[in-house]
């Protein structure tokens, strides 16, 4: 960060039909929001000058997010309440802006700092029960490893490492909600729907993942787990 | 009802590729579903191809600005989504309120190019609207067409209730208002259409029948010739300042201000240059004001100053200096769609590129001076070489050149001339850059096949046969320098089909319908196009497509589009054809005095430069 710049961290949601957006589409939409908000954004130097902004870990197309983040660098400090109000007015409701705060220049980047994420996976289908899913998950997790095939490549996850917290299940109406916390990082990030699909394949019921929502992105620091904001 | 449809649409989204094509609520989308009269505007291709279309953006803006009228948008679902919709009984829907298209008062469809015609039928069918205008009842929307291809409407005429010829800003509002009033006073569909046929620029195909000598004629009191609508001054309507800002990465994803309309350079192959006359510029003050306001409203990081020939704007330099000054340090860039072949254009490109020198585009169109004179492309080889040298000295490393083959009077010498010209451009470019940089010099060459278009001086000429297109493409390849050239050319079969549909009459509609029934859609997409399906469709309709495309007309024969007038007289077009055949060039009337095309007199308009009437037509 250059001297005289102010790093504003923004917490937003990816909800409703916006969950069908790709990460690139979300980034572009929020950069446009920031310009519409007339924030005094900093511009990168170099061949292709553009808004100085950095986004948190990507969400796949179809996955919603409750607390997603990006950082934007400003050339003048704008009061937090003012920045929040301006961003809210200039952003589509499905990418609702929840919170903004200045963070220190020494704070590591969102992608480097975020090592865990919490998800809620909704599972539905004839005969699907919370107990049945919980039982299948115990079996899968008990095996210790999970092979996931994606784009023709097989990736093996060490579940003891990938699942730092206990998986919880509960029923709401016809759906079963499964809360999964996964670790993310350079070794790859376990997609919670992959875990649930494996569990469903171990049951005799015809269940399917209905929706996936990332509810939190977390930073682990000296044994303490915290939110980026 | 619409919220139920919305849920049914949403259930399909996880199953299709690129669901972002079908989601609503983009920034700038207008929601006025309680308006008394509702139009849905459809682009006959996918969302990413049609979203940035300026014509529809203008009409959307106009209709939504009038109390009691409203407009929403619709696009043609890709084949996977269309299959899902059919299997689940989901009809074609609008984006904004997710209302079935059939429930709107007017369905407006733009006609951007011939290869979208099967998509129009796909859209009508998915909407549950009878394909033939005559099969529609009071329950169906009025299907209104317009756009560039309306200048030869016959191949799609029977699918439309109304086709608007010319500029739509005022006309579409008048049509929607007239329709609202007709509904209020209880007029039937046919009474409304009969009345509307008297409105300037309105063509109601059902009121015309095939004429004995070819073409069509009114069967009742409808006007024998429909003359295009035109705005005296485009400055009376500001461009859409808060257009829809898509989530998806669409074609032409930037803010746009149309800085001038029309072009009077007089290139004889160019339909746009003939049918959009006269030249009308927006003033520099208006352009700067509108660019700044539109960028604030949209949040785009790029603005394009569009027109047929933006470097012809009489105040361009002033506009660019003011804009680059205002936008300095914002990371926002200004772009120009294409450049004239001259030094001024390169200096303008230096102003706008914001330090970026991505690539320049020029269109010499033909390989020899003789043929450039035939088509009235007033560019010399010296201009081109000098312009390229200047650009490469200034730091550019890539240039793209557009050419055509199959122009009237073309010989192999002209095609070999393209190769020679490209070679000399390459030499000039290499000489203009430091020796260490020569490896990065790239010359792109794009060669399309000429389709003689309605309302141009070449409208009487037939298209060259497919076999000949392929042979000339072979000559072209052999003439190109071997290294450092990225050569691309248009598929001969696609050009052939364009020729048939662009030059055909009412009879072609049957083949379009047969092709659609046999599965043809998205014909402009290489992976979707199959000529065999079309050949079968023409056979079924009892037509010889090659005879339609390659047919030449005599001066006294009636053309299939003779009932449509762009204001430019047939007399002038024929005179231009005669001049072409003798290699005589014609000046640009915006700068060098009237050339007698008759557009200004017929349409009661005048050339407007910098917002001021040039006068003395």
mmCIF file of C-alpha atoms in Angstrom, chain B residues 256-563:
data_model
loop_
_atom_site.group_PDB
_atom_site.id
_atom_site.type_symbol
_atom_site.label_atom_id
_atom_site.label_comp_id
_atom_site.label_asym_id
_atom_site.label_seq_id
_atom_site.Cartn_x
_atom_site.Cartn_y
_atom_site.Cartn_z
ATOM 1 C CA UNK B 256 -21.795 4.319 -24.770
ATOM 2 C CA UNK B 257 -22.640 7.717 -26.168
ATOM 3 C CA UNK B 258 -23.697 7.876 -29.805
ATOM 4 C CA UNK B 259 -21.845 10.999 -30.920
ATOM 5 C CA UNK B 260 -23.206 11.194 -34.428
ATOM 6 C CA UNK B 261 -25.677 9.343 -36.590
ATOM 7 C CA UNK B 262 -25.345 8.757 -40.294
ATOM 8 C CA UNK B 263 -22.277 8.775 -42.529
ATOM 9 C CA UNK B 264 -22.040 10.392 -45.927
ATOM 10 C CA UNK B 265 -18.620 9.136 -47.020
ATOM 11 C CA UNK B 266 -20.637 7.282 -49.627
ATOM 12 C CA UNK B 267 -18.987 3.854 -49.692
ATOM 13 C CA UNK B 268 -21.101 2.106 -52.299
ATOM 14 C CA UNK B 269 -21.183 -1.317 -50.615
ATOM 15 C CA UNK B 270 -22.317 0.074 -47.271
ATOM 16 C CA UNK B 271 -25.994 -0.145 -46.400
ATOM 17 C CA UNK B 272 -25.623 1.793 -43.146
ATOM 18 C CA UNK B 273 -23.983 4.681 -44.993
ATOM 19 C CA UNK B 274 -26.988 4.951 -47.319
ATOM 20 C CA UNK B 275 -29.920 4.286 -44.982
ATOM 21 C CA UNK B 276 -28.882 6.351 -41.944
ATOM 22 C CA UNK B 277 -28.521 9.652 -43.814
ATOM 23 C CA UNK B 278 -28.095 12.509 -43.179
ATOM 24 C CA UNK B 279 -25.203 13.090 -40.776
ATOM 25 C CA UNK B 280 -26.381 14.540 -37.464
ATOM 26 C CA UNK B 281 -23.808 15.276 -34.776
ATOM 27 C CA UNK B 282 -24.321 15.763 -31.074
ATOM 28 C CA UNK B 283 -22.614 18.915 -29.863
ATOM 29 C CA UNK B 284 -19.341 18.692 -27.909
ATOM 30 C CA UNK B 285 -20.997 20.182 -24.803
ATOM 31 C CA UNK B 286 -23.756 17.582 -24.878
ATOM 32 C CA UNK B 287 -21.314 14.722 -25.385
ATOM 33 C CA UNK B 288 -19.056 15.723 -22.490
ATOM 34 C CA UNK B 289 -22.032 16.304 -20.181
ATOM 35 C CA UNK B 290 -23.651 12.971 -21.092
ATOM 36 C CA UNK B 291 -20.433 10.946 -20.798
ATOM 37 C CA UNK B 292 -19.772 12.274 -17.296
ATOM 38 C CA UNK B 293 -23.353 11.754 -16.153
ATOM 39 C CA UNK B 294 -23.566 8.251 -17.645
ATOM 40 C CA UNK B 295 -20.298 7.157 -16.035
ATOM 41 C CA UNK B 296 -21.548 8.369 -12.643
ATOM 42 C CA UNK B 297 -24.793 6.478 -13.042
ATOM 43 C CA UNK B 298 -23.358 3.210 -14.377
ATOM 44 C CA UNK B 299 -19.959 2.911 -12.710
ATOM 45 C CA UNK B 300 -18.367 1.708 -15.927
ATOM 46 C CA UNK B 301 -14.603 2.117 -16.349
ATOM 47 C CA UNK B 302 -14.829 2.672 -20.093
ATOM 48 C CA UNK B 303 -16.874 4.876 -22.375
ATOM 49 C CA UNK B 304 -17.122 4.363 -26.104
ATOM 50 C CA UNK B 305 -17.959 7.234 -28.438
ATOM 51 C CA UNK B 306 -19.908 5.379 -31.071
ATOM 52 C CA UNK B 307 -21.132 6.077 -34.581
ATOM 53 C CA UNK B 308 -20.489 4.762 -38.059
ATOM 54 C CA UNK B 309 -17.372 6.939 -38.271
ATOM 55 C CA UNK B 310 -16.502 8.713 -35.032
ATOM 56 C CA UNK B 311 -13.308 10.314 -36.326
ATOM 57 C CA UNK B 312 -15.549 12.285 -38.714
ATOM 58 C CA UNK B 313 -17.118 14.230 -35.816
ATOM 59 C CA UNK B 314 -16.251 17.882 -36.422
ATOM 60 C CA UNK B 315 -15.475 18.503 -32.711
ATOM 61 C CA UNK B 316 -13.856 15.181 -31.834
ATOM 62 C CA UNK B 317 -10.515 16.622 -30.794
ATOM 63 C CA UNK B 318 -12.179 19.094 -28.426
ATOM 64 C CA UNK B 319 -14.389 16.328 -26.978
ATOM 65 C CA UNK B 320 -11.436 14.021 -26.358
ATOM 66 C CA UNK B 321 -9.279 16.731 -24.779
ATOM 67 C CA UNK B 322 -12.071 17.702 -22.411
ATOM 68 C CA UNK B 323 -12.864 14.094 -21.506
ATOM 69 C CA UNK B 324 -9.300 12.921 -20.971
ATOM 70 C CA UNK B 325 -8.748 15.967 -18.757
ATOM 71 C CA UNK B 326 -11.780 15.203 -16.638
ATOM 72 C CA UNK B 327 -11.059 11.487 -16.383
ATOM 73 C CA UNK B 328 -7.368 11.758 -15.567
ATOM 74 C CA UNK B 329 -6.343 9.562 -12.657
ATOM 75 C CA UNK B 330 -9.674 7.733 -12.538
ATOM 76 C CA UNK B 331 -8.591 4.620 -14.418
ATOM 77 C CA UNK B 332 -11.535 5.266 -16.760
ATOM 78 C CA UNK B 333 -10.743 5.107 -20.475
ATOM 79 C CA UNK B 334 -12.375 6.455 -23.618
ATOM 80 C CA UNK B 335 -12.524 4.280 -26.701
ATOM 81 C CA UNK B 336 -13.310 4.811 -30.374
ATOM 82 C CA UNK B 337 -14.894 1.958 -32.316
ATOM 83 C CA UNK B 338 -12.946 2.283 -35.571
ATOM 84 C CA UNK B 339 -10.527 4.675 -37.168
ATOM 85 C CA UNK B 340 -10.282 6.481 -40.431
ATOM 86 C CA UNK B 341 -7.063 5.891 -42.342
ATOM 87 C CA UNK B 342 -5.248 9.171 -41.621
ATOM 88 C CA UNK B 343 -2.828 10.923 -39.297
ATOM 89 C CA UNK B 344 -5.621 12.681 -37.416
ATOM 90 C CA UNK B 345 -7.053 9.320 -36.408
ATOM 91 C CA UNK B 346 -3.746 8.138 -34.980
ATOM 92 C CA UNK B 347 -3.368 11.319 -32.950
ATOM 93 C CA UNK B 348 -6.924 10.851 -31.664
ATOM 94 C CA UNK B 349 -6.120 7.240 -30.761
ATOM 95 C CA UNK B 350 -3.107 8.481 -28.769
ATOM 96 C CA UNK B 351 -5.393 10.799 -26.839
ATOM 97 C CA UNK B 352 -7.895 8.142 -25.862
ATOM 98 C CA UNK B 353 -5.898 5.025 -25.248
ATOM 99 C CA UNK B 354 -5.038 6.041 -21.685
ATOM 100 C CA UNK B 355 -1.505 4.788 -22.234
ATOM 101 C CA UNK B 356 -2.779 1.498 -23.648
ATOM 102 C CA UNK B 357 -1.847 0.693 -27.229
ATOM 103 C CA UNK B 358 -3.770 -2.477 -27.675
ATOM 104 C CA UNK B 359 -4.366 -2.394 -31.404
ATOM 105 C CA UNK B 360 -5.715 -0.228 -34.194
ATOM 106 C CA UNK B 361 -8.293 -1.157 -36.775
ATOM 107 C CA UNK B 362 -8.483 0.152 -40.334
ATOM 108 C CA UNK B 363 -10.698 -0.833 -43.242
ATOM 109 C CA UNK B 364 -9.133 -0.347 -46.701
ATOM 110 C CA UNK B 365 -11.758 -2.875 -47.950
ATOM 111 C CA UNK B 366 -10.091 -3.543 -51.323
ATOM 112 C CA UNK B 367 -6.583 -4.369 -52.499
ATOM 113 C CA UNK B 368 -6.201 -2.055 -55.494
ATOM 114 C CA UNK B 369 -6.839 1.626 -56.084
ATOM 115 C CA UNK B 370 -9.025 0.721 -59.061
ATOM 116 C CA UNK B 371 -11.399 -1.323 -56.892
ATOM 117 C CA UNK B 372 -11.303 1.187 -54.042
ATOM 118 C CA UNK B 373 -12.489 3.782 -56.562
ATOM 119 C CA UNK B 374 -15.269 1.445 -57.701
ATOM 120 C CA UNK B 375 -16.584 1.153 -54.140
ATOM 121 C CA UNK B 376 -15.869 4.832 -53.397
ATOM 122 C CA UNK B 377 -13.606 3.979 -50.465
ATOM 123 C CA UNK B 378 -11.571 7.138 -50.613
ATOM 124 C CA UNK B 379 -8.406 5.747 -49.098
ATOM 125 C CA UNK B 380 -5.077 5.517 -50.905
ATOM 126 C CA UNK B 381 -2.238 3.113 -50.305
ATOM 127 C CA UNK B 382 -0.034 6.099 -49.363
ATOM 128 C CA UNK B 383 -2.561 7.096 -46.663
ATOM 129 C CA UNK B 384 -2.565 3.596 -45.248
ATOM 130 C CA UNK B 385 1.212 3.115 -45.242
ATOM 131 C CA UNK B 386 1.791 6.531 -43.716
ATOM 132 C CA UNK B 387 -0.876 5.973 -41.053
ATOM 133 C CA UNK B 388 0.538 2.578 -40.114
ATOM 134 C CA UNK B 389 4.106 3.950 -39.952
ATOM 135 C CA UNK B 390 2.932 6.740 -37.706
ATOM 136 C CA UNK B 391 1.052 4.343 -35.426
ATOM 137 C CA UNK B 392 3.944 1.905 -35.093
ATOM 138 C CA UNK B 393 6.416 4.744 -34.473
ATOM 139 C CA UNK B 394 4.081 5.949 -31.732
ATOM 140 C CA UNK B 395 4.264 2.599 -29.981
ATOM 141 C CA UNK B 396 1.508 0.449 -31.442
ATOM 142 C CA UNK B 397 2.528 -3.099 -32.362
ATOM 143 C CA UNK B 398 -0.736 -4.514 -33.641
ATOM 144 C CA UNK B 399 -2.992 -3.429 -36.467
ATOM 145 C CA UNK B 400 -6.049 -5.093 -37.921
ATOM 146 C CA UNK B 401 -7.095 -4.578 -41.532
ATOM 147 C CA UNK B 402 -10.526 -5.312 -42.939
ATOM 148 C CA UNK B 403 -11.051 -6.337 -46.556
ATOM 149 C CA UNK B 404 -13.843 -7.761 -48.677
ATOM 150 C CA UNK B 405 -13.819 -10.173 -51.563
ATOM 151 C CA UNK B 406 -16.563 -10.592 -54.126
ATOM 152 C CA UNK B 407 -17.061 -6.875 -54.799
ATOM 153 C CA UNK B 408 -18.512 -5.931 -58.209
ATOM 154 C CA UNK B 409 -15.871 -5.891 -61.000
ATOM 155 C CA UNK B 410 -13.331 -7.733 -58.799
ATOM 156 C CA UNK B 411 -10.675 -9.780 -60.594
ATOM 157 C CA UNK B 412 -7.893 -12.007 -59.251
ATOM 158 C CA UNK B 413 -5.580 -9.020 -59.636
ATOM 159 C CA UNK B 414 -7.555 -7.179 -56.957
ATOM 160 C CA UNK B 415 -7.321 -10.158 -54.598
ATOM 161 C CA UNK B 416 -3.580 -10.492 -55.202
ATOM 162 C CA UNK B 417 -3.519 -6.756 -54.509
ATOM 163 C CA UNK B 418 -4.737 -7.420 -50.949
ATOM 164 C CA UNK B 419 -1.703 -9.667 -50.419
ATOM 165 C CA UNK B 420 0.644 -7.022 -51.839
ATOM 166 C CA UNK B 421 -0.868 -4.266 -49.734
ATOM 167 C CA UNK B 422 -0.667 -6.344 -46.565
ATOM 168 C CA UNK B 423 2.962 -7.114 -47.364
ATOM 169 C CA UNK B 424 3.806 -3.417 -47.757
ATOM 170 C CA UNK B 425 1.924 -2.562 -44.555
ATOM 171 C CA UNK B 426 3.946 -5.210 -42.753
ATOM 172 C CA UNK B 427 7.206 -3.808 -44.150
ATOM 173 C CA UNK B 428 6.246 -0.279 -43.112
ATOM 174 C CA UNK B 429 5.305 -1.448 -39.638
ATOM 175 C CA UNK B 430 8.576 -3.332 -39.179
ATOM 176 C CA UNK B 431 10.623 -0.385 -40.381
ATOM 177 C CA UNK B 432 8.858 1.931 -37.963
ATOM 178 C CA UNK B 433 9.830 -0.027 -34.843
ATOM 179 C CA UNK B 434 13.235 -0.677 -33.255
ATOM 180 C CA UNK B 435 14.936 -3.809 -34.591
ATOM 181 C CA UNK B 436 14.622 -5.527 -31.228
ATOM 182 C CA UNK B 437 10.854 -5.083 -31.328
ATOM 183 C CA UNK B 438 10.184 -6.410 -34.821
ATOM 184 C CA UNK B 439 9.153 -9.814 -33.542
ATOM 185 C CA UNK B 440 6.163 -8.275 -31.777
ATOM 186 C CA UNK B 441 4.677 -6.696 -34.902
ATOM 187 C CA UNK B 442 1.345 -8.356 -35.641
ATOM 188 C CA UNK B 443 -0.862 -7.677 -38.639
ATOM 189 C CA UNK B 444 -4.388 -9.032 -38.472
ATOM 190 C CA UNK B 445 -6.240 -9.388 -41.754
ATOM 191 C CA UNK B 446 -9.944 -10.104 -41.742
ATOM 192 C CA UNK B 447 -11.629 -10.810 -45.056
ATOM 193 C CA UNK B 448 -15.382 -10.976 -45.413
ATOM 194 C CA UNK B 449 -17.433 -11.831 -48.460
ATOM 195 C CA UNK B 450 -19.456 -9.031 -49.978
ATOM 196 C CA UNK B 451 -23.225 -9.370 -49.789
ATOM 197 C CA UNK B 452 -24.955 -6.846 -52.095
ATOM 198 C CA UNK B 453 -27.453 -5.130 -49.794
ATOM 199 C CA UNK B 454 -30.800 -3.471 -50.418
ATOM 200 C CA UNK B 455 -30.803 0.332 -50.776
ATOM 201 C CA UNK B 456 -27.166 0.560 -51.890
ATOM 202 C CA UNK B 457 -25.766 1.313 -55.356
ATOM 203 C CA UNK B 458 -24.914 -2.408 -55.631
ATOM 204 C CA UNK B 459 -28.448 -3.593 -54.824
ATOM 205 C CA UNK B 460 -28.967 -4.647 -58.444
ATOM 206 C CA UNK B 461 -25.888 -6.909 -58.435
ATOM 207 C CA UNK B 462 -25.997 -10.618 -57.642
ATOM 208 C CA UNK B 463 -23.700 -12.246 -55.094
ATOM 209 C CA UNK B 464 -20.864 -14.393 -56.469
ATOM 210 C CA UNK B 465 -21.567 -18.168 -56.214
ATOM 211 C CA UNK B 466 -20.223 -20.194 -53.278
ATOM 212 C CA UNK B 467 -17.730 -22.112 -55.416
ATOM 213 C CA UNK B 468 -16.303 -18.819 -56.632
ATOM 214 C CA UNK B 469 -16.094 -17.488 -53.036
ATOM 215 C CA UNK B 470 -14.064 -20.554 -52.087
ATOM 216 C CA UNK B 471 -11.796 -20.178 -55.132
ATOM 217 C CA UNK B 472 -11.133 -16.493 -54.425
ATOM 218 C CA UNK B 473 -10.395 -17.299 -50.776
ATOM 219 C CA UNK B 474 -7.777 -19.736 -52.105
ATOM 220 C CA UNK B 475 -6.245 -16.993 -54.266
ATOM 221 C CA UNK B 476 -6.206 -14.743 -51.211
ATOM 222 C CA UNK B 477 -4.387 -17.292 -49.028
ATOM 223 C CA UNK B 478 -1.747 -17.841 -51.678
ATOM 224 C CA UNK B 479 -1.197 -14.071 -51.941
ATOM 225 C CA UNK B 480 -0.619 -13.454 -48.224
ATOM 226 C CA UNK B 481 2.867 -13.006 -46.745
ATOM 227 C CA UNK B 482 3.816 -16.198 -44.945
ATOM 228 C CA UNK B 483 4.918 -14.812 -41.610
ATOM 229 C CA UNK B 484 3.504 -12.431 -39.029
ATOM 230 C CA UNK B 485 -0.004 -12.290 -40.508
ATOM 231 C CA UNK B 486 -3.118 -13.500 -38.710
ATOM 232 C CA UNK B 487 -5.515 -14.118 -41.577
ATOM 233 C CA UNK B 488 -9.170 -14.860 -40.986
ATOM 234 C CA UNK B 489 -12.012 -15.061 -43.448
ATOM 235 C CA UNK B 490 -15.729 -15.623 -43.331
ATOM 236 C CA UNK B 491 -17.145 -19.045 -43.976
ATOM 237 C CA UNK B 492 -18.376 -19.182 -47.584
ATOM 238 C CA UNK B 493 -21.552 -21.073 -46.642
ATOM 239 C CA UNK B 494 -22.491 -18.461 -44.049
ATOM 240 C CA UNK B 495 -21.940 -15.625 -46.558
ATOM 241 C CA UNK B 496 -24.066 -17.494 -49.070
ATOM 242 C CA UNK B 497 -26.971 -17.843 -46.630
ATOM 243 C CA UNK B 498 -26.643 -14.161 -45.712
ATOM 244 C CA UNK B 499 -26.865 -13.363 -49.409
ATOM 245 C CA UNK B 500 -30.018 -15.419 -49.913
ATOM 246 C CA UNK B 501 -31.805 -13.955 -46.922
ATOM 247 C CA UNK B 502 -30.617 -10.380 -47.510
ATOM 248 C CA UNK B 503 -31.660 -10.419 -51.183
ATOM 249 C CA UNK B 504 -34.752 -12.609 -51.100
ATOM 250 C CA UNK B 505 -38.393 -11.615 -51.015
ATOM 251 C CA UNK B 506 -41.497 -12.829 -49.218
ATOM 252 C CA UNK B 507 -41.016 -16.392 -50.536
ATOM 253 C CA UNK B 508 -37.933 -16.878 -48.336
ATOM 254 C CA UNK B 509 -40.095 -16.859 -45.183
ATOM 255 C CA UNK B 510 -41.229 -20.431 -45.847
ATOM 256 C CA UNK B 511 -37.613 -21.631 -45.936
ATOM 257 C CA UNK B 512 -36.769 -19.788 -42.707
ATOM 258 C CA UNK B 513 -39.698 -21.480 -41.017
ATOM 259 C CA UNK B 514 -38.715 -24.922 -42.395
ATOM 260 C CA UNK B 515 -35.124 -24.444 -41.251
ATOM 261 C CA UNK B 516 -36.304 -23.495 -37.745
ATOM 262 C CA UNK B 517 -38.630 -26.520 -37.637
ATOM 263 C CA UNK B 518 -35.664 -28.706 -38.598
ATOM 264 C CA UNK B 519 -33.703 -27.323 -35.637
ATOM 265 C CA UNK B 520 -31.800 -24.352 -37.100
ATOM 266 C CA UNK B 521 -31.220 -21.605 -34.529
ATOM 267 C CA UNK B 522 -28.318 -19.414 -33.483
ATOM 268 C CA UNK B 523 -27.067 -19.652 -37.077
ATOM 269 C CA UNK B 524 -24.528 -16.901 -36.401
ATOM 270 C CA UNK B 525 -22.800 -19.239 -33.925
ATOM 271 C CA UNK B 526 -20.249 -21.354 -35.821
ATOM 272 C CA UNK B 527 -20.947 -24.458 -33.748
ATOM 273 C CA UNK B 528 -24.681 -24.183 -34.465
ATOM 274 C CA UNK B 529 -24.634 -23.391 -38.180
ATOM 275 C CA UNK B 530 -25.465 -26.211 -40.587
ATOM 276 C CA UNK B 531 -25.945 -25.369 -44.253
ATOM 277 C CA UNK B 532 -27.403 -28.845 -44.922
ATOM 278 C CA UNK B 533 -30.436 -28.018 -42.759
ATOM 279 C CA UNK B 534 -30.965 -24.852 -44.782
ATOM 280 C CA UNK B 535 -30.537 -26.600 -48.139
ATOM 281 C CA UNK B 536 -33.226 -29.056 -47.091
ATOM 282 C CA UNK B 537 -35.431 -26.150 -45.984
ATOM 283 C CA UNK B 538 -35.095 -24.325 -49.305
ATOM 284 C CA UNK B 539 -35.908 -27.561 -51.155
ATOM 285 C CA UNK B 540 -39.003 -28.005 -49.011
ATOM 286 C CA UNK B 541 -40.082 -24.457 -49.834
ATOM 287 C CA UNK B 542 -39.483 -25.144 -53.539
ATOM 288 C CA UNK B 543 -36.778 -22.485 -53.787
ATOM 289 C CA UNK B 544 -33.357 -22.417 -55.427
ATOM 290 C CA UNK B 545 -31.292 -20.413 -52.938
ATOM 291 C CA UNK B 546 -28.367 -19.906 -55.332
ATOM 292 C CA UNK B 547 -30.712 -18.298 -57.856
ATOM 293 C CA UNK B 548 -31.944 -15.866 -55.194
ATOM 294 C CA UNK B 549 -28.476 -14.855 -53.970
ATOM 295 C CA UNK B 550 -26.846 -14.512 -57.366
ATOM 296 C CA UNK B 551 -29.765 -12.886 -59.183
ATOM 297 C CA UNK B 552 -28.955 -9.547 -60.808
ATOM 298 C CA UNK B 553 -31.733 -7.080 -61.535
ATOM 299 C CA UNK B 554 -32.274 -4.739 -64.473
ATOM 300 C CA UNK B 555 -32.960 -1.060 -63.838
ATOM 301 C CA UNK B 556 -36.637 -1.433 -64.781
ATOM 302 C CA UNK B 557 -37.249 -4.570 -62.700
ATOM 303 C CA UNK B 558 -39.068 -4.203 -59.406
ATOM 304 C CA UNK B 559 -36.811 -5.054 -56.441
ATOM 305 C CA UNK B 560 -38.202 -7.097 -53.539
ATOM 306 C CA UNK B 561 -37.688 -4.059 -51.255
ATOM 307 C CA UNK B 562 -39.007 -1.401 -53.657
ATOM 308 C CA UNK B 563 -41.901 -0.522 -51.288
#
